[in-house]
Tab-separated table of C-alpha atoms and ligand atoms in Angstrom:
chain	number	residue	atom	x	y	z
A	1	MET	CA	35.471	9.403	-28.294
A	2	ASN	CA	38.597	7.835	-27.052
A	3	ILE	CA	39.611	6.530	-23.549
A	4	LYS	CA	42.866	5.600	-22.668
A	5	LYS	CA	44.085	4.090	-19.242
A	6	HIS	CA	47.199	5.324	-17.760
A	7	LEU	CA	49.318	4.750	-14.319
A	8	LEU	CA	49.650	7.935	-11.779
A	9	ALA	CA	52.745	7.307	-9.567
A	10	LYS	CA	53.845	4.347	-11.719
A	11	ALA	CA	56.124	1.937	-10.607
A	12	THR	CA	56.154	3.219	-6.906
A	13	ARG	CA	53.991	1.952	-4.173
A	14	PHE	CA	51.424	4.764	-4.859
A	15	GLU	CA	50.622	3.422	-8.426
A	16	THR	CA	47.085	4.103	-9.125
A	17	PRO	CA	45.033	4.154	-12.507
A	18	PHE	CA	43.532	7.226	-14.225
A	19	TYR	CA	41.857	7.664	-17.619
A	20	VAL	CA	42.035	10.262	-20.444
A	21	VAL	CA	38.908	10.704	-22.245
A	22	SER	CA	39.126	12.525	-25.603
A	23	GLY	CA	35.986	14.133	-26.886
A	24	SER	CA	35.820	14.322	-30.999
A	25	SER	CA	35.518	17.892	-30.972
A	26	LYS	CA	36.990	20.571	-28.951
A	27	GLY	CA	36.254	21.496	-25.798
A	28	GLN	CA	36.902	21.954	-21.813
A	29	THR	CA	39.002	20.124	-19.853
A	30	MET	CA	37.838	18.568	-16.476
A	31	MET	CA	39.417	16.789	-13.636
A	32	ILE	CA	37.816	14.472	-11.420
A	33	THR	CA	38.978	12.860	-8.357
A	34	ALA	CA	37.487	10.127	-5.969
A	35	GLY	CA	39.377	8.343	-3.032
A	36	VAL	CA	41.816	11.274	-1.844
A	37	HIS	CA	40.435	9.662	1.577
A	38	GLY	CA	40.182	5.871	1.157
A	39	LYS	CA	36.834	5.318	3.531
A	40	GLU	CA	34.838	7.670	1.226
A	41	ILE	CA	33.355	4.429	-1.038
A	42	ALA	CA	30.401	6.135	-2.693
A	43	SER	CA	32.870	8.526	-4.548
A	44	ILE	CA	35.006	5.726	-6.057
A	45	ARG	CA	32.119	3.866	-6.676
A	46	ALA	CA	30.631	6.842	-8.767
A	47	ALA	CA	33.957	8.019	-10.341
A	48	ASN	CA	34.330	4.130	-11.237
A	49	LYS	CA	30.797	3.791	-12.510
A	50	LEU	CA	31.632	6.801	-14.899
A	51	VAL	CA	34.323	5.205	-16.365
A	52	ARG	CA	32.501	2.083	-16.914
A	53	LEU	CA	29.363	4.059	-18.582
A	54	LEU	CA	32.036	5.796	-20.836
A	55	LYS	CA	33.770	2.723	-22.032
A	56	GLU	CA	30.480	0.781	-22.359
A	57	ASN	CA	29.477	3.868	-24.765
A	58	ARG	CA	26.688	4.234	-22.559
A	59	LEU	CA	27.670	7.731	-21.780
A	60	GLN	CA	29.746	10.126	-24.313
A	61	ILE	CA	32.067	12.895	-24.072
A	62	LYS	CA	31.322	15.061	-27.147
A	63	ARG	CA	33.647	17.813	-26.346
A	64	GLY	CA	36.794	18.467	-24.499
A	65	THR	CA	38.883	16.221	-22.098
A	66	LEU	CA	38.154	14.230	-18.910
A	67	VAL	CA	40.525	13.078	-16.619
A	68	ILE	CA	39.450	10.901	-14.031
A	69	VAL	CA	41.451	9.708	-11.081
A	70	PRO	CA	38.838	6.967	-9.472
A	71	ILE	CA	40.814	6.044	-6.660
A	72	VAL	CA	43.602	8.458	-5.752
A	73	ASN	CA	44.775	6.826	-2.330
A	74	ARG	CA	44.196	3.179	-3.305
A	75	GLN	CA	46.600	2.003	-0.015
A	76	ALA	CA	44.237	3.728	2.044
A	77	TYR	CA	41.067	2.633	0.289
A	78	LYS	CA	42.650	-1.127	0.735
A	79	ARG	CA	42.415	-0.315	4.517
A	80	ARG	CA	39.488	1.683	4.300
A	81	ILE	CA	40.760	4.293	6.404
A	82	ARG	CA	41.140	8.399	5.530
A	83	GLY	CA	44.737	8.016	5.022
A	84	ILE	CA	47.896	8.826	7.122
A	85	PRO	CA	49.087	11.223	6.503
A	86	ASP	CA	45.707	13.140	5.371
A	87	LEU	CA	46.815	13.508	1.513
A	88	ASN	CA	44.039	16.520	1.546
A	89	ARG	CA	46.469	18.849	3.354
A	90	THR	CA	49.393	17.950	1.573
A	91	PHE	CA	48.988	19.812	-1.773
A	92	PRO	CA	50.907	23.136	-2.501
A	93	ARG	CA	49.356	26.092	-0.614
A	94	LYS	CA	50.921	28.918	-2.589
A	95	TRP	CA	53.365	29.770	-5.707
A	96	LYS	CA	56.688	28.056	-5.061
A	97	ASP	CA	55.067	25.852	-2.400
A	98	SER	CA	55.662	21.970	-3.488
A	99	ALA	CA	53.223	19.069	-2.172
A	100	ARG	CA	54.399	17.389	1.061
A	101	HIS	CA	53.554	13.867	-0.204
A	102	PRO	CA	54.517	11.760	-3.161
A	103	LEU	CA	50.864	10.912	-4.246
A	104	SER	CA	49.634	14.592	-4.001
A	105	ALA	CA	53.076	15.750	-5.709
A	106	SER	CA	51.807	13.332	-8.686
A	107	LEU	CA	48.420	14.160	-9.023
A	108	PHE	CA	48.956	17.845	-8.759
A	109	GLN	CA	51.553	16.975	-11.579
A	110	LEU	CA	48.974	15.807	-13.629
A	111	ALA	CA	46.540	18.439	-13.083
A	112	LYS	CA	49.359	20.765	-14.061
A	113	GLN	CA	49.850	19.056	-17.432
A	114	PHE	CA	46.223	19.224	-18.211
A	115	GLN	CA	45.494	22.535	-17.187
A	116	PRO	CA	41.694	21.586	-16.362
A	117	SER	CA	39.186	24.432	-16.730
A	118	TRP	CA	37.010	22.465	-13.952
A	119	TYR	CA	38.521	20.112	-11.424
A	120	VAL	CA	35.790	18.065	-9.601
A	121	ASP	CA	37.179	16.466	-6.162
A	122	LEU	CA	34.546	13.466	-4.752
A	123	HIS	CA	34.224	13.111	-1.071
A	124	GLU	CA	32.000	11.921	1.615
A	125	ALA	CA	31.380	13.457	5.026
A	126	ASN	CA	29.798	12.693	8.486
A	127	GLY	CA	26.410	14.505	9.189
A	128	LEU	CA	23.861	16.265	7.238
A	129	SER	CA	24.275	19.814	6.702
A	130	GLN	CA	20.681	20.816	6.958
A	131	LEU	CA	20.684	19.359	10.510
A	132	ASN	CA	23.902	20.645	11.570
A	133	PRO	CA	25.738	23.803	10.256
A	134	LYS	CA	29.164	22.238	10.709
A	135	ALA	CA	28.588	19.254	9.085
A	136	LEU	CA	29.981	18.574	5.549
A	137	GLY	CA	27.712	15.778	4.553
A	138	GLN	CA	25.478	16.597	1.520
A	139	THR	CA	27.347	19.928	0.644
A	140	LEU	CA	28.951	21.604	-2.618
A	141	ILE	CA	31.933	23.327	-1.567
A	142	ALA	CA	33.812	26.011	-3.803
A	143	ASN	CA	36.509	28.747	-2.570
A	144	PRO	CA	34.854	31.953	-1.620
A	145	ASN	CA	34.966	34.169	-5.221
A	146	SER	CA	35.459	30.973	-6.855
A	147	THR	CA	33.903	31.220	-10.766
A	148	ALA	CA	32.567	27.832	-9.505
A	149	ILE	CA	29.795	29.201	-7.295
A	150	PRO	CA	27.062	29.903	-10.028
A	151	THR	CA	27.529	26.361	-11.147
A	152	ILE	CA	27.440	24.642	-7.682
A	153	LYS	CA	24.448	26.442	-6.640
A	154	ARG	CA	22.893	25.363	-9.892
A	155	VAL	CA	23.620	21.622	-9.037
A	156	ALA	CA	22.254	21.937	-5.488
A	157	SER	CA	18.917	23.415	-6.397
A	158	HIS	CA	18.949	20.885	-9.243
A	159	LEU	CA	19.482	17.987	-6.889
A	160	ASN	CA	17.429	19.066	-4.342
A	161	GLN	CA	14.364	19.323	-6.697
A	162	SER	CA	13.978	15.897	-6.540
A	163	ILE	CA	14.838	15.121	-2.966
A	164	VAL	CA	11.803	14.722	-0.679
A	165	GLN	CA	13.585	14.623	2.681
A	166	LYS	CA	14.399	17.971	3.699
A	167	SER	CA	17.468	16.837	5.662
A	168	ARG	CA	19.054	15.055	2.895
A	169	LYS	CA	19.083	18.210	0.946
A	170	PHE	CA	22.528	20.151	-0.302
A	171	LYS	CA	23.955	22.837	0.910
A	172	VAL	CA	26.472	25.341	-0.861
A	173	ARG	CA	29.402	26.261	1.381
A	174	LEU	CA	32.257	28.475	0.587
A	175	ARG	CA	35.586	27.985	2.172
A	176	LYS	CA	39.315	28.092	1.822
A	177	LEU	CA	40.757	24.605	2.856
A	178	PRO	CA	45.137	25.350	1.857
A	179	GLY	CA	46.629	22.003	1.387
A	180	SER	CA	43.476	20.421	-0.365
A	181	GLY	CA	43.362	19.501	-4.027
A	182	ARG	CA	40.510	22.338	-4.708
A	183	HIS	CA	42.476	24.932	-3.000
A	184	ALA	CA	45.407	24.077	-5.293
A	185	ALA	CA	43.526	23.738	-8.630
A	186	TYR	CA	41.487	26.787	-7.473
A	187	ARG	CA	44.633	29.059	-6.348
A	188	LEU	CA	47.439	27.691	-8.743
A	189	LEU	CA	45.546	26.089	-11.803
A	190	LYS	CA	42.739	29.277	-11.518
A	191	ALA	CA	40.371	25.861	-12.353
A	192	LYS	CA	36.500	26.295	-11.320
A	193	ALA	CA	37.352	23.448	-8.440
A	194	VAL	CA	34.831	21.905	-6.472
A	195	THR	CA	34.096	19.423	-3.539
A	196	ALA	CA	31.087	16.980	-3.552
A	197	GLU	CA	30.420	15.510	-0.188
A	198	THR	CA	27.852	12.934	0.460
A	199	CYS	CA	26.777	11.646	3.635
A	200	TRP	CA	28.038	8.591	5.151
A	201	SER	CA	24.876	7.995	6.998
A	202	LEU	CA	22.378	7.590	3.909
A	203	PRO	CA	22.300	4.155	2.168
A	204	MET	CA	25.185	3.265	-0.554
A	205	VAL	CA	22.755	3.391	-3.455
A	206	THR	CA	21.626	6.841	-2.542
A	207	ARG	CA	25.061	8.645	-2.182
A	208	VAL	CA	26.348	6.943	-5.366
A	209	LYS	CA	23.119	8.260	-7.067
A	210	PHE	CA	23.924	11.836	-5.912
A	211	GLN	CA	27.564	11.766	-6.709
A	212	MET	CA	26.491	10.354	-10.522
A	213	LYS	CA	23.995	13.102	-10.354
A	214	ILE	CA	26.533	15.983	-9.768
A	215	LEU	CA	28.903	14.648	-11.982
A	216	GLU	CA	26.604	14.814	-14.906
A	217	PHE	CA	25.281	17.760	-14.109
A	218	ILE	CA	28.873	19.372	-14.103
A	219	LEU	CA	29.550	17.627	-17.439
A	220	ALA	CA	26.744	18.841	-18.762
A	221	GLU	CA	27.633	22.637	-17.251
A	222	ALA	CA	30.929	22.542	-19.110
A	223	ASN	CA	29.281	21.418	-22.337
A	224	MET	CA	30.995	18.339	-22.732
A	225	ILE	CA	28.147	16.036	-22.747
A	226	LYS	CA	24.669	15.885	-24.870
B	301	LIG	ZN1	36.791	13.481	1.989
């Protein structure tokens, strides 16, 4: 296994590190992003933790290639804000469309370069989906008809087995969100694209733990670890 650090949007005010982890054998390519929204801290911590585990050889990518961008919008992260404009509405929506922000343009360019078969975008949200049908906290989201749906259903049932409080259990949501990274990866790159959302009102350690479990489960589904 080999890990290389690079810079996205290098030498611009949006510059941010990303990591390319190559397994020793061939396999699938997965892209993991966090911090598209700067105040969704547990997702950023989980992505950074994943990088640390890989660097310390406590987790290994056995097959394929993993690309991790732990803090997409560093400017928003510094201020602990969602980001202005909302970066997750600026990705290309259809063929021949272009991204509406330099950062989403760089990120989508990176995705086009690697052509990932999986695209996992980590977020956090208000509310608990079990208590409020409109809330996105504790959900796994894919586009309708996405080939990622069987996987996110398995992730949700796997997580829910070990969650005692019903209100904290995960739900699967199928929705389109044109302009989001997930939608672009699904529609334009034909990736198995997933958004994971933990709930802000839960303790930080719990949220990071959920995000880590989601990542490890999807990496196992893609046959990249173990
Ligand atoms: Zn978000």
